[in-house]
Short mmCIF file of C-alpha atoms in Angstrom, two decimals:
data_model
loop_
_atom_site.label_atom_id
_atom_site.label_comp_id
_atom_site.label_asym_id
_atom_site.label_seq_id
_atom_site.Cartn_x
_atom_site.Cartn_y
_atom_site.Cartn_z
CA MET A 257 18.78 -24.61 -21.94
CA ALA A 258 15.50 -26.13 -23.05
CA ILE A 259 12.58 -25.35 -20.77
CA ARG A 260 10.50 -28.41 -19.96
CA TYR A 261 7.92 -27.04 -17.51
CA GLU A 262 5.87 -23.87 -17.55
CA ILE A 263 2.94 -22.51 -15.58
CA ARG A 264 0.32 -20.52 -17.41
CA ALA A 265 -3.31 -19.52 -17.28
CA ALA A 266 -5.73 -22.35 -17.95
CA VAL A 267 -7.54 -22.18 -21.30
CA ARG A 268 -10.14 -24.39 -22.96
CA ASN A 269 -7.46 -26.59 -24.52
CA ASP A 270 -6.56 -27.70 -20.98
CA HIS A 271 -10.04 -29.08 -20.29
CA ALA A 272 -9.24 -32.77 -20.81
CA ASP A 273 -6.09 -32.58 -18.69
CA LEU A 274 -7.94 -30.79 -15.87
CA VAL A 275 -10.68 -33.43 -15.93
CA GLU A 276 -7.99 -36.05 -15.40
CA LEU A 277 -6.42 -34.07 -12.54
CA ALA A 278 -9.82 -33.60 -10.90
CA ARG A 279 -10.07 -37.36 -10.46
CA PHE A 280 -7.18 -37.22 -7.99
CA LEU A 281 -8.91 -34.74 -5.65
CA ASP A 282 -12.59 -34.15 -6.58
CA SER A 283 -12.92 -30.94 -4.56
CA VAL A 284 -15.58 -28.25 -4.62
CA ASN A 285 -13.19 -26.00 -6.58
CA LEU A 286 -12.22 -28.71 -9.08
CA PRO A 287 -14.94 -31.38 -9.09
CA ASP A 288 -14.63 -34.71 -10.85
CA ASP A 289 -17.21 -33.72 -13.44
CA ALA A 290 -16.33 -32.78 -17.02
CA ALA A 291 -19.11 -30.21 -17.42
CA ALA A 292 -18.27 -28.56 -14.11
CA VAL A 293 -14.57 -28.41 -15.02
CA LEU A 294 -15.47 -26.69 -18.28
CA ASP A 295 -17.32 -24.06 -16.25
CA VAL A 296 -14.20 -23.65 -14.10
CA VAL A 297 -11.99 -23.14 -17.16
CA ASP A 298 -14.40 -20.65 -18.73
CA ALA A 299 -14.62 -18.70 -15.46
CA SER A 300 -10.83 -18.59 -15.28
CA GLU A 301 -10.45 -17.26 -18.82
CA ALA A 302 -13.08 -14.63 -18.04
CA ALA A 303 -11.01 -13.66 -14.99
CA PHE A 304 -7.68 -13.37 -16.83
CA THR A 305 -9.27 -11.33 -19.62
CA GLU A 306 -11.12 -9.20 -17.03
CA LYS A 307 -14.45 -9.96 -18.65
CA VAL A 308 -15.51 -10.39 -15.04
CA GLY A 309 -15.38 -6.74 -14.09
CA ASP A 310 -15.53 -7.17 -10.32
CA PRO A 311 -12.16 -8.51 -9.08
CA ARG A 312 -13.90 -10.10 -6.09
CA ARG A 313 -15.74 -12.47 -8.44
CA ARG A 314 -12.70 -13.60 -10.42
CA GLN A 315 -11.45 -17.16 -10.22
CA TYR A 316 -7.99 -17.72 -11.67
CA VAL A 317 -6.81 -21.22 -12.59
CA PHE A 318 -3.17 -22.04 -13.32
CA VAL A 319 -1.86 -25.15 -15.04
CA LEU A 320 1.62 -26.58 -14.76
CA ARG A 321 2.50 -28.12 -18.10
CA ASP A 322 5.08 -30.72 -19.07
CA LEU A 323 6.05 -29.33 -22.47
CA ASP A 324 7.84 -32.53 -23.49
CA GLN A 325 4.67 -34.55 -22.93
CA ASP A 326 2.33 -31.73 -23.99
CA ARG A 327 0.01 -32.10 -21.02
CA ALA A 328 -1.01 -30.37 -17.80
CA ILE A 329 0.37 -32.19 -14.76
CA GLY A 330 -0.68 -29.83 -11.98
CA THR A 331 -3.06 -27.02 -11.21
CA SER A 332 -3.85 -24.40 -8.58
CA MET A 333 -6.31 -21.52 -8.11
CA VAL A 334 -6.82 -18.08 -6.64
CA LEU A 335 -10.35 -16.84 -5.89
CA GLY A 336 -10.66 -13.07 -5.67
CA GLN A 337 -12.94 -13.16 -2.63
CA LEU A 338 -14.53 -15.90 -0.58
CA GLY A 339 -17.68 -14.52 1.01
CA ARG A 340 -19.95 -11.97 -0.60
CA ARG A 341 -23.53 -10.86 -0.03
CA ASP A 342 -24.87 -13.38 -2.53
CA ALA A 343 -22.58 -16.20 -1.38
CA PRO A 344 -21.31 -15.87 2.21
CA TYR A 345 -18.19 -17.47 3.56
CA ILE A 346 -19.50 -20.02 6.09
CA TYR A 347 -17.42 -21.60 8.82
CA PHE A 348 -17.35 -23.00 12.34
CA ASP A 349 -15.36 -21.00 14.88
CA VAL A 350 -13.71 -23.42 17.29
CA PHE A 351 -13.27 -22.42 20.92
CA THR A 352 -13.13 -24.04 24.33
CA GLU A 353 -15.50 -23.57 27.22
CA GLU A 354 -14.58 -24.49 30.79
CA LYS A 355 -17.19 -25.87 33.21
CA TYR A 356 -16.80 -26.60 36.91
CA SER A 357 -19.17 -27.78 39.63
CA GLN A 358 -18.02 -27.11 43.17
CA THR A 359 -20.72 -29.42 44.50
CA LEU A 360 -19.45 -32.39 42.49
CA ASP A 361 -15.86 -31.18 42.19
CA LYS A 362 -16.11 -31.91 38.47
CA TYR A 363 -14.20 -29.92 35.83
CA PHE A 364 -14.64 -30.16 32.06
CA VAL A 365 -13.19 -28.39 29.02
CA HIS A 366 -15.56 -28.56 26.06
CA THR A 367 -14.74 -27.91 22.41
CA VAL A 368 -17.51 -25.75 20.96
CA LEU A 369 -18.39 -25.15 17.31
CA SER A 370 -20.10 -21.85 16.54
CA ILE A 371 -21.34 -21.24 13.00
CA GLY A 372 -20.37 -17.94 11.40
CA TYR A 373 -21.05 -16.06 8.17
CA SER A 374 -18.90 -13.45 6.43
CA PHE A 375 -20.17 -11.33 3.56
CA ASN A 376 -16.88 -9.47 3.06
CA GLY A 377 -14.38 -12.29 3.20
CA PRO A 378 -10.77 -12.92 2.21
CA THR A 379 -9.04 -13.96 -0.99
CA GLU A 380 -8.79 -17.74 -1.15
CA ILE A 381 -6.05 -19.96 -2.52
CA GLY A 382 -6.98 -23.54 -3.35
CA GLY A 383 -7.43 -26.18 -6.01
CA LEU A 384 -3.87 -27.48 -5.67
CA VAL A 385 -3.53 -30.82 -7.47
CA MET A 386 -0.44 -32.63 -8.76
CA HIS A 387 -0.49 -35.68 -11.00
CA PRO A 388 0.80 -38.60 -8.88
CA GLU A 389 3.51 -39.42 -11.42
CA TYR A 390 5.17 -36.04 -10.80
CA ARG A 391 4.72 -35.56 -7.04
CA ARG A 392 8.26 -36.55 -6.07
CA SER A 393 10.03 -34.79 -8.92
CA PRO A 394 13.44 -33.31 -7.99
CA ASP A 395 12.26 -30.13 -9.71
CA LYS A 396 9.79 -29.55 -6.80
CA LEU A 397 6.93 -29.11 -9.22
CA GLY A 398 4.27 -29.05 -6.52
CA MET A 399 6.02 -26.14 -4.88
CA LEU A 400 6.10 -24.24 -8.18
CA VAL A 401 2.38 -24.52 -8.89
CA SER A 402 1.68 -23.55 -5.28
CA TYR A 403 4.06 -20.57 -5.14
CA VAL A 404 2.89 -19.12 -8.45
CA ARG A 405 -0.37 -18.02 -6.79
CA PHE A 406 1.48 -15.67 -4.46
CA LEU A 407 3.55 -14.26 -7.31
CA PHE A 408 0.34 -13.59 -9.21
CA ILE A 409 -1.26 -11.91 -6.20
CA ALA A 410 1.77 -9.61 -5.92
CA MET A 411 1.57 -8.80 -9.64
CA ASN A 412 -2.09 -7.83 -9.28
CA ARG A 413 -2.20 -6.70 -5.66
CA GLY A 414 -5.09 -4.27 -6.11
CA ALA A 415 -7.38 -7.07 -7.28
CA PHE A 416 -7.09 -9.05 -4.05
CA ARG A 417 -8.18 -8.69 -0.44
CA ASP A 418 -6.01 -7.79 2.54
CA GLU A 419 -6.24 -11.32 3.93
CA VAL A 420 -5.66 -14.69 2.24
CA LEU A 421 -7.34 -17.92 3.31
CA ALA A 422 -6.41 -21.53 2.65
CA GLU A 423 -8.82 -24.36 3.53
CA LEU A 424 -7.04 -27.66 4.12
CA LEU A 425 -8.59 -31.08 3.84
CA PRO A 426 -8.96 -33.10 7.05
CA PRO A 427 -8.68 -36.88 7.27
CA LEU A 428 -11.48 -38.38 5.17
CA GLU A 429 -12.78 -41.93 4.97
CA PRO A 430 -11.46 -44.15 2.14
CA ASP A 431 -14.77 -43.69 0.31
CA GLY A 432 -14.49 -39.89 0.62
CA ARG A 433 -17.03 -39.46 3.43
CA SER A 434 -16.46 -36.89 6.16
CA ARG A 435 -16.82 -38.07 9.76
CA LEU A 436 -17.89 -34.62 10.93
CA TRP A 437 -20.48 -34.28 8.19
CA GLU A 438 -21.98 -37.65 9.03
CA ALA A 439 -22.27 -36.58 12.69
CA VAL A 440 -23.58 -33.04 12.09
CA GLY A 441 -24.37 -31.89 8.56
CA ARG A 442 -26.24 -34.95 7.38
CA LYS A 443 -28.49 -34.76 10.46
CA PHE A 444 -29.63 -31.26 9.52
CA THR A 445 -29.74 -31.50 5.71
CA ASP A 446 -30.33 -35.16 4.81
CA LEU A 447 -27.62 -34.76 2.17
CA SER A 448 -24.43 -36.73 1.69
CA TYR A 449 -21.11 -34.93 2.10
CA ARG A 450 -20.51 -34.86 -1.66
CA GLU A 451 -24.04 -33.68 -2.43
CA ALA A 452 -23.77 -30.83 0.06
CA ASP A 453 -20.26 -29.90 -1.05
CA ARG A 454 -21.31 -29.66 -4.70
CA LEU A 455 -24.52 -27.78 -3.93
CA SER A 456 -22.64 -25.22 -1.82
CA LYS A 457 -20.61 -24.23 -4.87
CA ARG A 458 -23.78 -22.89 -6.48
CA ASN A 459 -26.03 -22.05 -3.55
CA LYS A 460 -25.30 -21.81 0.18
CA GLU A 461 -28.80 -20.90 1.32
CA PHE A 462 -29.55 -24.43 2.55
CA ILE A 463 -26.79 -24.17 5.16
CA ARG A 464 -28.17 -21.02 6.70
CA GLY A 465 -31.72 -22.30 6.39
CA LEU A 466 -31.14 -25.73 7.96
CA PHE A 467 -28.11 -25.54 10.25
CA PRO A 468 -28.71 -24.65 13.92
CA ASP A 469 -28.05 -21.06 14.96
CA GLY A 470 -26.70 -21.98 18.39
CA ASP A 471 -23.41 -23.53 19.42
CA ILE A 472 -22.68 -27.23 18.99
CA TYR A 473 -20.76 -29.00 21.76
CA ALA A 474 -18.30 -31.40 20.18
CA SER A 475 -18.45 -33.59 23.29
CA LEU A 476 -21.91 -34.67 22.11
CA LEU A 477 -20.46 -36.02 18.86
CA PRO A 478 -18.97 -39.49 18.28
CA PRO A 479 -15.24 -39.65 19.13
CA GLU A 480 -14.32 -40.26 15.49
CA ALA A 481 -16.05 -37.00 14.50
CA GLN A 482 -14.39 -35.05 17.31
CA ALA A 483 -11.01 -36.39 16.22
CA VAL A 484 -11.03 -34.68 12.80
CA ILE A 485 -11.99 -31.15 13.91
CA GLY A 486 -9.16 -28.86 12.86
CA LYS A 487 -6.91 -31.75 11.85
CA VAL A 488 -4.91 -31.80 8.63
CA GLY A 489 -5.21 -34.88 6.42
CA ALA A 490 -2.14 -36.78 5.28
CA GLN A 491 -2.59 -35.49 1.71
CA THR A 492 -2.22 -31.84 2.78
CA ARG A 493 0.43 -31.97 5.55
CA GLY A 494 3.05 -30.73 3.12
CA VAL A 495 0.81 -27.79 2.24
CA GLU A 496 0.38 -26.99 5.93
CA LYS A 497 4.15 -26.88 6.44
CA MET A 498 4.55 -24.54 3.48
CA LEU A 499 1.76 -22.24 4.66
CA ARG A 500 3.20 -21.94 8.15
CA ARG A 501 6.66 -21.28 6.74
CA VAL A 502 5.47 -18.31 4.65
CA GLY A 503 3.34 -16.66 7.33
CA PHE A 504 -0.04 -18.42 7.65
CA ARG A 505 -1.55 -19.49 10.97
CA TYR A 506 -4.45 -21.69 12.02
CA ALA A 507 -7.45 -19.40 12.53
CA ASN A 508 -9.27 -21.63 15.07
CA ARG A 509 -11.85 -21.96 12.34
CA VAL A 510 -12.90 -25.00 10.32
CA ASP A 511 -14.98 -25.98 7.34
CA PRO A 512 -18.58 -26.72 8.44
CA PHE A 513 -18.77 -29.73 6.13
CA ASP A 514 -15.66 -31.71 7.00
CA GLY A 515 -13.92 -29.92 9.88
CA GLY A 516 -10.83 -29.10 7.80
CA PRO A 517 -8.75 -26.25 9.29
CA HIS A 518 -8.66 -22.73 7.88
CA PHE A 519 -5.29 -21.00 7.69
CA VAL A 520 -5.06 -17.23 7.19
CA ALA A 521 -2.44 -14.53 6.71
CA PRO A 522 -2.43 -10.78 6.02
CA THR A 523 -1.70 -10.53 2.30
CA ASP A 524 1.17 -8.07 2.59
CA GLU A 525 2.83 -10.13 5.34
CA ILE A 526 3.04 -13.34 3.31
CA LEU A 527 6.72 -13.97 2.72
CA LEU A 528 6.23 -15.06 -0.90
CA VAL A 529 4.23 -11.94 -1.72
CA GLN A 530 6.91 -9.77 -0.13
CA ARG A 531 9.65 -11.51 -2.12
CA SER A 532 7.88 -11.12 -5.49
CA THR A 533 9.29 -8.16 -7.37
CA LYS A 534 8.68 -6.31 -10.62
CA ALA A 535 11.87 -6.10 -12.62
CA SER A 536 13.31 -5.03 -15.93
CA LEU A 537 14.44 -8.04 -17.95
CA VAL A 538 18.15 -8.33 -18.68
CA VAL A 539 19.17 -10.95 -21.22
CA GLY A 540 22.62 -12.34 -20.69
CA GLU A 541 24.78 -15.05 -19.21
CA VAL A 542 23.55 -16.51 -15.95
CA PRO A 543 26.44 -17.83 -13.84
CA ALA A 544 26.57 -21.50 -12.89
CA GLY A 545 25.07 -22.08 -9.49
CA ALA A 546 22.59 -19.20 -9.72
CA LYS A 547 19.43 -19.78 -7.70
CA ARG A 548 16.21 -20.64 -9.46
CA ALA A 549 13.44 -18.10 -9.63
CA LEU A 550 9.90 -18.09 -10.94
CA VAL A 551 10.03 -15.52 -13.73
CA ALA A 552 6.66 -14.41 -15.07
CA ALA A 553 5.13 -12.21 -17.73
CA ARG A 554 1.60 -11.17 -18.65
CA TYR A 555 0.06 -10.92 -22.13
CA ASP A 556 -2.92 -9.24 -23.74
CA GLY A 557 -3.97 -12.51 -25.40
CA ALA A 558 -3.85 -16.20 -24.56
CA PRO A 559 -2.29 -17.57 -22.43
CA TYR A 560 -2.53 -14.21 -20.57
CA PHE A 561 0.07 -15.25 -17.98
CA ARG A 562 3.15 -17.46 -18.07
CA ALA A 563 5.85 -18.35 -15.55
CA VAL A 564 8.93 -20.58 -15.66
CA ALA A 565 11.36 -21.70 -12.97
CA VAL A 566 14.87 -21.00 -14.22
CA PRO A 567 18.31 -20.01 -12.91
CA ALA A 568 18.29 -16.22 -12.67
CA VAL A 569 20.07 -13.33 -11.02
CA LEU A 570 17.87 -10.86 -9.16
CA ARG A 571 19.03 -7.29 -8.71
CA ALA A 572 17.30 -4.32 -7.09
CA ASP A 573 15.24 -3.53 -10.18
CA ALA A 574 16.22 -6.15 -12.74
CA VAL A 575 16.31 -9.88 -13.34
CA VAL A 576 18.97 -11.51 -15.52
CA VAL A 577 17.89 -14.57 -17.54
CA ASP A 578 19.42 -16.45 -20.44
CA PRO A 579 18.29 -15.88 -24.05
CA GLN A 580 16.23 -19.10 -24.15
CA THR A 581 14.16 -17.97 -21.15
CA ALA A 582 13.58 -14.54 -22.63
CA ALA A 583 12.47 -16.11 -25.91
CA HIS A 584 10.15 -18.55 -24.12
CA LEU A 585 8.50 -15.70 -22.23
CA GLU A 586 8.38 -13.64 -25.43
CA LEU A 587 10.16 -10.78 -23.70
CA ALA A 588 12.86 -8.51 -25.06
CA ALA A 589 15.61 -6.92 -23.00
CA GLY A 590 14.11 -4.12 -20.93
CA GLY A 591 10.65 -5.70 -20.91
CA GLU A 592 8.61 -5.94 -17.72
CA ALA A 593 8.90 -9.20 -15.82
CA TRP A 594 8.11 -10.38 -12.31
CA ALA A 595 10.34 -12.68 -10.31
CA LEU A 596 10.17 -14.72 -7.13
CA GLU A 597 13.42 -16.28 -5.97
CA LEU A 598 12.89 -19.89 -4.89
CA ASP A 599 14.24 -21.56 -1.76
#
């Protein structure tokens, strides 16, 4: 069975493909800027080779490749830690406050935004992008490039934090503007949403220096800004469903730039991490109808990590794959592999 798709660590040869993918999202983790994407790729290779000694500072980038077309068609990321002393994790906690006047017999429930800073934050998953041509593939390619992050975390559990965070995009304007940023952030920084988002990747001091220290009552904001707080945009509703299914919950916390919701889960309670297992590779016949699994291996040299979704049989301490899969992963019988059975 010829293998058409594989997921592996991003390397410099993937730069042009990642630049193309960045055009479909243009996020802080994968900006639509060729020079910035090159920095992302170099940082990823430094992470996989452990040239970045501190695991908290590692940023891993995965690419899903169509081998027939020889191009990357999807990508995702894992950041060792979001929130350190030199670059805090900044957020708005969202809570409600009840007010009542007996004199007027008036009762109100206010949504309140309270800015917070964490210097010892969680691992973050992000940067999930699929090329539009492949989004509805029957092979569920988006799921593969999303799930691989949890398999990788399980493979390298000691390098990651005890909590994992996912920031989801809220509804944005057609031109990419954020309604919440226009109502709040721009007033305090005089920066556009994109300018602030890009700057925050390198330096977050301006947020702490210019944002108010006190609470912000959402009832003072325009209705269109209130409407996006904690809401999931259409482009990430599928991601939300997946996150909830594997153990994430909304943290009543949002991004201070756009109001996008933050979802969190204890690392060891994430279903996909729990289901990822180290196994001895068995090369043999895989029966018809066997479930697919992501089967992965690591390497001392490029591409450092590789995973394929193939029919496989998982046993207590072994995974059975066909000879073509073993050859593709460059593994001999008895070699160490990792596997995550797919739904």
